[in-house]
mmCIF file of C-alpha atoms in Angstrom:
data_model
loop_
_atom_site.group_PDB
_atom_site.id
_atom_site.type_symbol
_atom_site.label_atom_id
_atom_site.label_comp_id
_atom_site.label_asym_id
_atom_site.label_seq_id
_atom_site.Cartn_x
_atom_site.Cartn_y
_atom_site.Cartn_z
ATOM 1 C CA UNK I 1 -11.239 4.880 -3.883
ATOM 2 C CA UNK I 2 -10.942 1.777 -6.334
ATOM 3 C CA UNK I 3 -11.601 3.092 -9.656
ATOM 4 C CA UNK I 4 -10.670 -0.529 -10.619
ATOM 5 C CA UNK I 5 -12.852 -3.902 -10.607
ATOM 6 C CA UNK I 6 -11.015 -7.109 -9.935
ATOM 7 C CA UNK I 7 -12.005 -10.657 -9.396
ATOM 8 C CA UNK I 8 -12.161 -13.039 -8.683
ATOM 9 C CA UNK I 9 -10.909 -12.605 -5.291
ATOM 10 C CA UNK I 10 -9.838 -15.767 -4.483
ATOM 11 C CA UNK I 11 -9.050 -18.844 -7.128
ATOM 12 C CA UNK I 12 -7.708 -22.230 -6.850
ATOM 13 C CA UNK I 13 -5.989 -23.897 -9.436
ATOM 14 C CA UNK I 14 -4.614 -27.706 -10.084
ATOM 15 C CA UNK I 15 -0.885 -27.155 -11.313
ATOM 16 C CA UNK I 16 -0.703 -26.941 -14.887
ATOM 17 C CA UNK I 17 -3.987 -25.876 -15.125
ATOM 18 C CA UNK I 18 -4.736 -22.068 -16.119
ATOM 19 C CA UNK I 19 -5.314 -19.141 -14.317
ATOM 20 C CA UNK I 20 -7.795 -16.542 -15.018
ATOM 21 C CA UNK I 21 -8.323 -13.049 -13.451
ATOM 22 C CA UNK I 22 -10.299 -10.297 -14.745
ATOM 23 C CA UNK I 23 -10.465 -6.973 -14.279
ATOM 24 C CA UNK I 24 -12.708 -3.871 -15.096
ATOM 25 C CA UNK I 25 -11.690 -0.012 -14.700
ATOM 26 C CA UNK I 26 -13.277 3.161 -15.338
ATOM 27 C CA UNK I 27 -11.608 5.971 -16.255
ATOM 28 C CA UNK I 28 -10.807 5.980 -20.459
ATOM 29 C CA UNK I 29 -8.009 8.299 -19.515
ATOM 30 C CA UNK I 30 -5.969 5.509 -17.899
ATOM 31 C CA UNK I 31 -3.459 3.995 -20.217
ATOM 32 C CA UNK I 32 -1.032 1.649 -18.887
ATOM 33 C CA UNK I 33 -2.471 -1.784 -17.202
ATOM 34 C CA UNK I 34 0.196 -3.463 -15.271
ATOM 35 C CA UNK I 35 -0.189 -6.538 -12.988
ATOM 36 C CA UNK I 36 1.629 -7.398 -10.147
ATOM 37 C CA UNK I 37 2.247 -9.673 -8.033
ATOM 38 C CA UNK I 38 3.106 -9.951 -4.193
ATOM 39 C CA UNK I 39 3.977 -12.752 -1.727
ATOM 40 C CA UNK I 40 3.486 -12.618 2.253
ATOM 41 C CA UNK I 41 5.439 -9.908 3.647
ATOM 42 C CA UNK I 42 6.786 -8.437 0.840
ATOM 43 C CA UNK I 43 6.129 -5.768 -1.610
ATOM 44 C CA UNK I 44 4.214 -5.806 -5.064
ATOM 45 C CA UNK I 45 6.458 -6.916 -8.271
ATOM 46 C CA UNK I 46 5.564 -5.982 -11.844
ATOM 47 C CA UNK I 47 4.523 -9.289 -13.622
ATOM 48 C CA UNK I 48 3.234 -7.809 -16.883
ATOM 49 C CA UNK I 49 1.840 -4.827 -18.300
ATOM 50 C CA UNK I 50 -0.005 -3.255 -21.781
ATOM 51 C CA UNK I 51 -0.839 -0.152 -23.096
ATOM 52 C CA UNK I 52 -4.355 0.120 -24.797
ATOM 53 C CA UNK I 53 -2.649 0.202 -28.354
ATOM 54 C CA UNK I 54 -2.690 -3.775 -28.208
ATOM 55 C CA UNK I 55 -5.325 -6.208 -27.467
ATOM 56 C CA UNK I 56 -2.839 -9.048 -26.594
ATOM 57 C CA UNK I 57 0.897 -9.078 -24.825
ATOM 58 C CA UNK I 58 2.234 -12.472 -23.550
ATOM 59 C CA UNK I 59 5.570 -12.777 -21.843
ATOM 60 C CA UNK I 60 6.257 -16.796 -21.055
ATOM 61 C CA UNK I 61 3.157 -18.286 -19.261
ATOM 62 C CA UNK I 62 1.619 -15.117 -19.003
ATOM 63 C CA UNK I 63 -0.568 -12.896 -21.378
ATOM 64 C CA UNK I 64 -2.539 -10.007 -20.700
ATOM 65 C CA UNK I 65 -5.821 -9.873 -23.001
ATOM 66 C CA UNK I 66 -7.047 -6.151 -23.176
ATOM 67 C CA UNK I 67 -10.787 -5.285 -24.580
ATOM 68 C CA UNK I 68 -10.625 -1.595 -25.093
ATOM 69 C CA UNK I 69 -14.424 -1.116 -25.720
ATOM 70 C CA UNK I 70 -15.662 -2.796 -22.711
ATOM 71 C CA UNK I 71 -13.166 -1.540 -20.663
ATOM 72 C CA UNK I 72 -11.849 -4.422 -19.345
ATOM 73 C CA UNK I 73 -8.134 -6.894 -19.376
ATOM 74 C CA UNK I 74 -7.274 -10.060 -17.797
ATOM 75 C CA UNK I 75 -4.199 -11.815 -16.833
ATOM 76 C CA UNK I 76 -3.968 -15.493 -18.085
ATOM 77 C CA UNK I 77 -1.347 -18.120 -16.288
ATOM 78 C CA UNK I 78 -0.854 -21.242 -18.387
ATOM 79 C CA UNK I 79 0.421 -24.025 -17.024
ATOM 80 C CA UNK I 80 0.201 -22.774 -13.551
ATOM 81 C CA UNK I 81 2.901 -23.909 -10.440
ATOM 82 C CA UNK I 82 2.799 -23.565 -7.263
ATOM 83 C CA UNK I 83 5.001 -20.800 -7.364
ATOM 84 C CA UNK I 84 2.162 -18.863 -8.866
ATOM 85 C CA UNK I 85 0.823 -19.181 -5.454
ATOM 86 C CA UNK I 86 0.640 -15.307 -4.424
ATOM 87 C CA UNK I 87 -1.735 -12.387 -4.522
ATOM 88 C CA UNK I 88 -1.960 -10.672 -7.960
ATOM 89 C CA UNK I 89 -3.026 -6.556 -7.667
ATOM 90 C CA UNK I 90 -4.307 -5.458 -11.571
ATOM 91 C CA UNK I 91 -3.859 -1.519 -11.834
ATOM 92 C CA UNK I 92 -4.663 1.278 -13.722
ATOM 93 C CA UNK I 93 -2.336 4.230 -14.047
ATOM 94 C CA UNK I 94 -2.097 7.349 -14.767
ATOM 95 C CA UNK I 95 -4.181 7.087 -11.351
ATOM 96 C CA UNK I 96 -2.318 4.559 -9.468
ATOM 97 C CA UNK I 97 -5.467 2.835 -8.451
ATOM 98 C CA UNK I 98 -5.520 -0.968 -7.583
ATOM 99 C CA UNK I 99 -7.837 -3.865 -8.038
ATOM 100 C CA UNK I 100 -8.713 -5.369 -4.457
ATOM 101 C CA UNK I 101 -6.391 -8.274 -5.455
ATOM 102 C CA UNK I 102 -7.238 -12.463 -6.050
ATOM 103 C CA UNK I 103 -5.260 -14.505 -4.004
ATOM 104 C CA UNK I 104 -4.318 -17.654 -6.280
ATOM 105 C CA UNK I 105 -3.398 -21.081 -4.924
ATOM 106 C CA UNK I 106 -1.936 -23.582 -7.344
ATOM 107 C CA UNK I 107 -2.254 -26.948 -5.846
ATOM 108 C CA UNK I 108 0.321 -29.733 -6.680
ATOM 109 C CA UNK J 1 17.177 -3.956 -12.950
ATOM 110 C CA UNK J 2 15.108 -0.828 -10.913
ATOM 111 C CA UNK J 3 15.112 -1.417 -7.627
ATOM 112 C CA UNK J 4 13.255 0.628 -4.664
ATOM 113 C CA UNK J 5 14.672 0.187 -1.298
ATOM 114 C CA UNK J 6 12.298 0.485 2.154
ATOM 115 C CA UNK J 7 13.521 1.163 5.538
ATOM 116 C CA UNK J 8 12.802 -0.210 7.879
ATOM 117 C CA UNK J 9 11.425 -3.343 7.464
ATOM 118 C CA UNK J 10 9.563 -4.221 10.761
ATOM 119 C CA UNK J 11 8.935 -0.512 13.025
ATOM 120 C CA UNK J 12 7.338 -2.299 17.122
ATOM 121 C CA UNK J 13 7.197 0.982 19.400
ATOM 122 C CA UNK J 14 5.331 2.636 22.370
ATOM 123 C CA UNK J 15 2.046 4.668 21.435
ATOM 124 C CA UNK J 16 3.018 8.551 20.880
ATOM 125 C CA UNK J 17 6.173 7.524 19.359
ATOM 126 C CA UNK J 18 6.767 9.413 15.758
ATOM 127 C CA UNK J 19 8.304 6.958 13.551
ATOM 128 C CA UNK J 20 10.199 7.469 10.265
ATOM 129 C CA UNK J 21 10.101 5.290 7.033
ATOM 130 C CA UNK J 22 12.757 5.973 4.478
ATOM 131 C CA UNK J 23 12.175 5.073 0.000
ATOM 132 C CA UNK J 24 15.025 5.064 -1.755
ATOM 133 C CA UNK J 25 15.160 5.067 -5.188
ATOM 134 C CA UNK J 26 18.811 3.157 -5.998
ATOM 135 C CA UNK J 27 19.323 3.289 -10.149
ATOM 136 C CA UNK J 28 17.159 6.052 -11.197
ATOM 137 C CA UNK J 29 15.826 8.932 -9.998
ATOM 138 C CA UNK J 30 12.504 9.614 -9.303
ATOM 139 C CA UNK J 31 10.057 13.020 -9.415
ATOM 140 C CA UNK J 32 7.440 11.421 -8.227
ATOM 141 C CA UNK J 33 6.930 8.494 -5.266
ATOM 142 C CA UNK J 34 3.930 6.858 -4.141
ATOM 143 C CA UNK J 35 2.849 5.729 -0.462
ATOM 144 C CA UNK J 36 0.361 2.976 0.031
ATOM 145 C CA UNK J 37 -0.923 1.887 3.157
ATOM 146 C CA UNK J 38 -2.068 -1.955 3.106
ATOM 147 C CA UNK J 39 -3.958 -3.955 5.581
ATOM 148 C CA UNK J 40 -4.500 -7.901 6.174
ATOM 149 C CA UNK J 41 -5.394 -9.489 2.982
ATOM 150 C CA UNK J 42 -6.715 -6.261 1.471
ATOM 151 C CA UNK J 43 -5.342 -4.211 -1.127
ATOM 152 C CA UNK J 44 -3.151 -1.225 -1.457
ATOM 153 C CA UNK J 45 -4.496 2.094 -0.628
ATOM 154 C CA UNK J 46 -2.923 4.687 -2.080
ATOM 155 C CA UNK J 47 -1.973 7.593 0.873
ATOM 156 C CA UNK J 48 -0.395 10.068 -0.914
ATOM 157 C CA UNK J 49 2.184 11.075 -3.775
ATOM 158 C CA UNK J 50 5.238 12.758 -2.817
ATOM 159 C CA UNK J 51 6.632 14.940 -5.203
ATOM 160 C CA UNK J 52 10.370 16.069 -5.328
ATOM 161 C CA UNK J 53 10.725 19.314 -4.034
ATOM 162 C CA UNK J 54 6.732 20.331 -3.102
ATOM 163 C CA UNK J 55 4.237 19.482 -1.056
ATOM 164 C CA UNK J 56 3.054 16.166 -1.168
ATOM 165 C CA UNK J 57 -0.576 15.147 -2.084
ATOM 166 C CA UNK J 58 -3.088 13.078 -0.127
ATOM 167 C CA UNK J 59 -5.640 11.447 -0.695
ATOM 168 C CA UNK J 60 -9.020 12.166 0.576
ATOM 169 C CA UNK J 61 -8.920 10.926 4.001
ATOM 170 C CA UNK J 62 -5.424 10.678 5.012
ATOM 171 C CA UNK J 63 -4.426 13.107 7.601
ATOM 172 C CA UNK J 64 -1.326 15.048 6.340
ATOM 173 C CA UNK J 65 -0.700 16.831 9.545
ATOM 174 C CA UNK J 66 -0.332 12.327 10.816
ATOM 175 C CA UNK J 67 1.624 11.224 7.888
ATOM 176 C CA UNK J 68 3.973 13.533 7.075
ATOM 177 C CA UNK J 69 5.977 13.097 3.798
ATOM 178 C CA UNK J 70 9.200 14.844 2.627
ATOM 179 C CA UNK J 71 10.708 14.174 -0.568
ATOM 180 C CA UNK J 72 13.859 16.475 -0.276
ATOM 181 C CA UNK J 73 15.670 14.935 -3.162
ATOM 182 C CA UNK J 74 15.199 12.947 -6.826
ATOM 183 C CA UNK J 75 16.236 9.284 -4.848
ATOM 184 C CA UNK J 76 14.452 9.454 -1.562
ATOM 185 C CA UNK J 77 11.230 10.114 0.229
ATOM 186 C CA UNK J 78 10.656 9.758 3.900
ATOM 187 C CA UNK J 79 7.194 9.088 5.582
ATOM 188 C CA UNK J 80 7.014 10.142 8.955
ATOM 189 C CA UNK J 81 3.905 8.600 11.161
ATOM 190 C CA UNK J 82 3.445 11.241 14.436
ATOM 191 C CA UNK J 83 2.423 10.351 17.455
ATOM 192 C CA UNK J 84 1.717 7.019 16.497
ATOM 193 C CA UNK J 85 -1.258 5.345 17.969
ATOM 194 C CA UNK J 86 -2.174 1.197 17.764
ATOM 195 C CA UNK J 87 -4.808 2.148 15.102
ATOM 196 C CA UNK J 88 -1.655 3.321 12.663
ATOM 197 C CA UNK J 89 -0.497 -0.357 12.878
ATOM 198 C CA UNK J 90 -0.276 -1.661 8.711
ATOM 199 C CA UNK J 91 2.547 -2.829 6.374
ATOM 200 C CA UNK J 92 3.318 0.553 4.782
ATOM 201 C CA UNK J 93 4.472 0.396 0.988
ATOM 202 C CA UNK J 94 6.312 2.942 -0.992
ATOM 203 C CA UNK J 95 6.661 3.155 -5.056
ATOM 204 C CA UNK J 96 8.793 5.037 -7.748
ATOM 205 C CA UNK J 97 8.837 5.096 -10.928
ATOM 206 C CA UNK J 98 10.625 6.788 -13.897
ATOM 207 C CA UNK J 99 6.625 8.686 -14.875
ATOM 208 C CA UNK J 100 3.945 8.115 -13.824
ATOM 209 C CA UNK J 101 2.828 5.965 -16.839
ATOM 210 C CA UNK J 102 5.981 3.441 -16.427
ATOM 211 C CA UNK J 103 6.235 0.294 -14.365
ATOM 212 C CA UNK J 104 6.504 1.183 -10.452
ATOM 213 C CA UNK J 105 8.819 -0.365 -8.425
ATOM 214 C CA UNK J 106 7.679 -1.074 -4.854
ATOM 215 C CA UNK J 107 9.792 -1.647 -1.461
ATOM 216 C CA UNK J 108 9.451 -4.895 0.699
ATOM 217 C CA UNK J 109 7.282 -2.742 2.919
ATOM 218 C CA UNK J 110 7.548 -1.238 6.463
ATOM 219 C CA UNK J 111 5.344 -3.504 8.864
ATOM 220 C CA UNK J 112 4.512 -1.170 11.588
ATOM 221 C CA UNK J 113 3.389 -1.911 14.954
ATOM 222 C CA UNK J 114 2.266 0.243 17.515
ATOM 223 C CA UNK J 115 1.792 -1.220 21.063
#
């Protein structure tokens, strides 16, 4: 069913440090790239999305980076906390399809 | 902001039980709603989009006669999990969105457990 590629699938990062997860889709009709982010026991929350008009969006600490050609956009955390500390789903919609997810630890 | 409300939260009953899991969209309303079906430390699998006022759609491999799905109005869409069996245990998820390419807004989740 995943149409989308994510990883990695686990990362751990030393707070401040930055965060780096990739993903890959498919499907050139998709066009809107969200990422989201969910802790234990709850549902997913938007965290940041683009539309393949841009190649860059940033919103505080975190910037999506979207390559068109290779079909392919990453989520960047700068200066990572431990509050990052969560599982981050990218996705590709019109098809509501999601990446298998990279559980990030930011250690203090 | 949008917010999606999920009920119930945590669903423990007997084996053959049906059990009934309510979205609510509470700001806008919403043609379209998503059901997702996640297990331990795995991702979301989409089940099936429910569509305000006609039949549902599943994907390949979900069972609609199992998980039925009735979206009788533009704020709310119910997911109904007959005759529930152990293997039907997950944390089910439900999304809505104003179209289909705009953000989604997901429920805490229903964690279901059948005993």
């Amino acid at each position: 069913q995943q149409q989308v590629k994510q990883s990695p699938q686990s990362l751990i990062v030393q707070k401040g440090g930055i965060s780096i997860i990739n993903c890959a889709y498919e499907n050139t009709a998709f066009d809107y790239f969200p990422w989201y982010q969910q802790f234990p026991g709850k549902g997913p929350a938007l965290l940041i999305a683009i539309r393949p008009d841009v190649s860059e969006k940033k919103e505080g600490r975190f910037t999506i980076s979207f390559n068109k050609s290779a079909k392919q956009f990453s989520l960047h955390i700068m200066d990572s906390q431990p509050g990052d500390s969560a599982t981050y789903f990218c996705a590709a919609h019109n098809d509501m399809r999601f990446g298998a997810g990279t559980r990030l630890t930011v250690k203090p | 902001g949008a917010v999606v409300s999920q009920h119930p939260s945590w669903v423990i009953c007997k084996s053959g039980t049906s059990v009934k899991i309510e979205c609510r969209s509470l700001d806008f309303q919403a043609t379209t709603m998503f059901w997702y079906r996640q297990f331990p430390k795995q991702s979301l699998m989409l089940m099936a989009t429910s569509n305000e006022g006609s039949k549902a759609t599943y994907e390949q491999g979900v069972e609609k006669d199992k998980f039925l799905i009735n979206h009788a109005s533009l704020t709310l869409s119910t997911l109904t999990v007959t005759s529930a069996h152990p293997e039907d245990s997950s944390f089910y998820i439900c999304s809505a969105g104003e179209g289909v390419n705009q953000p989604q807004h997901f429920g805490d989740g229903t964690r279901l457990s059948i005993l």
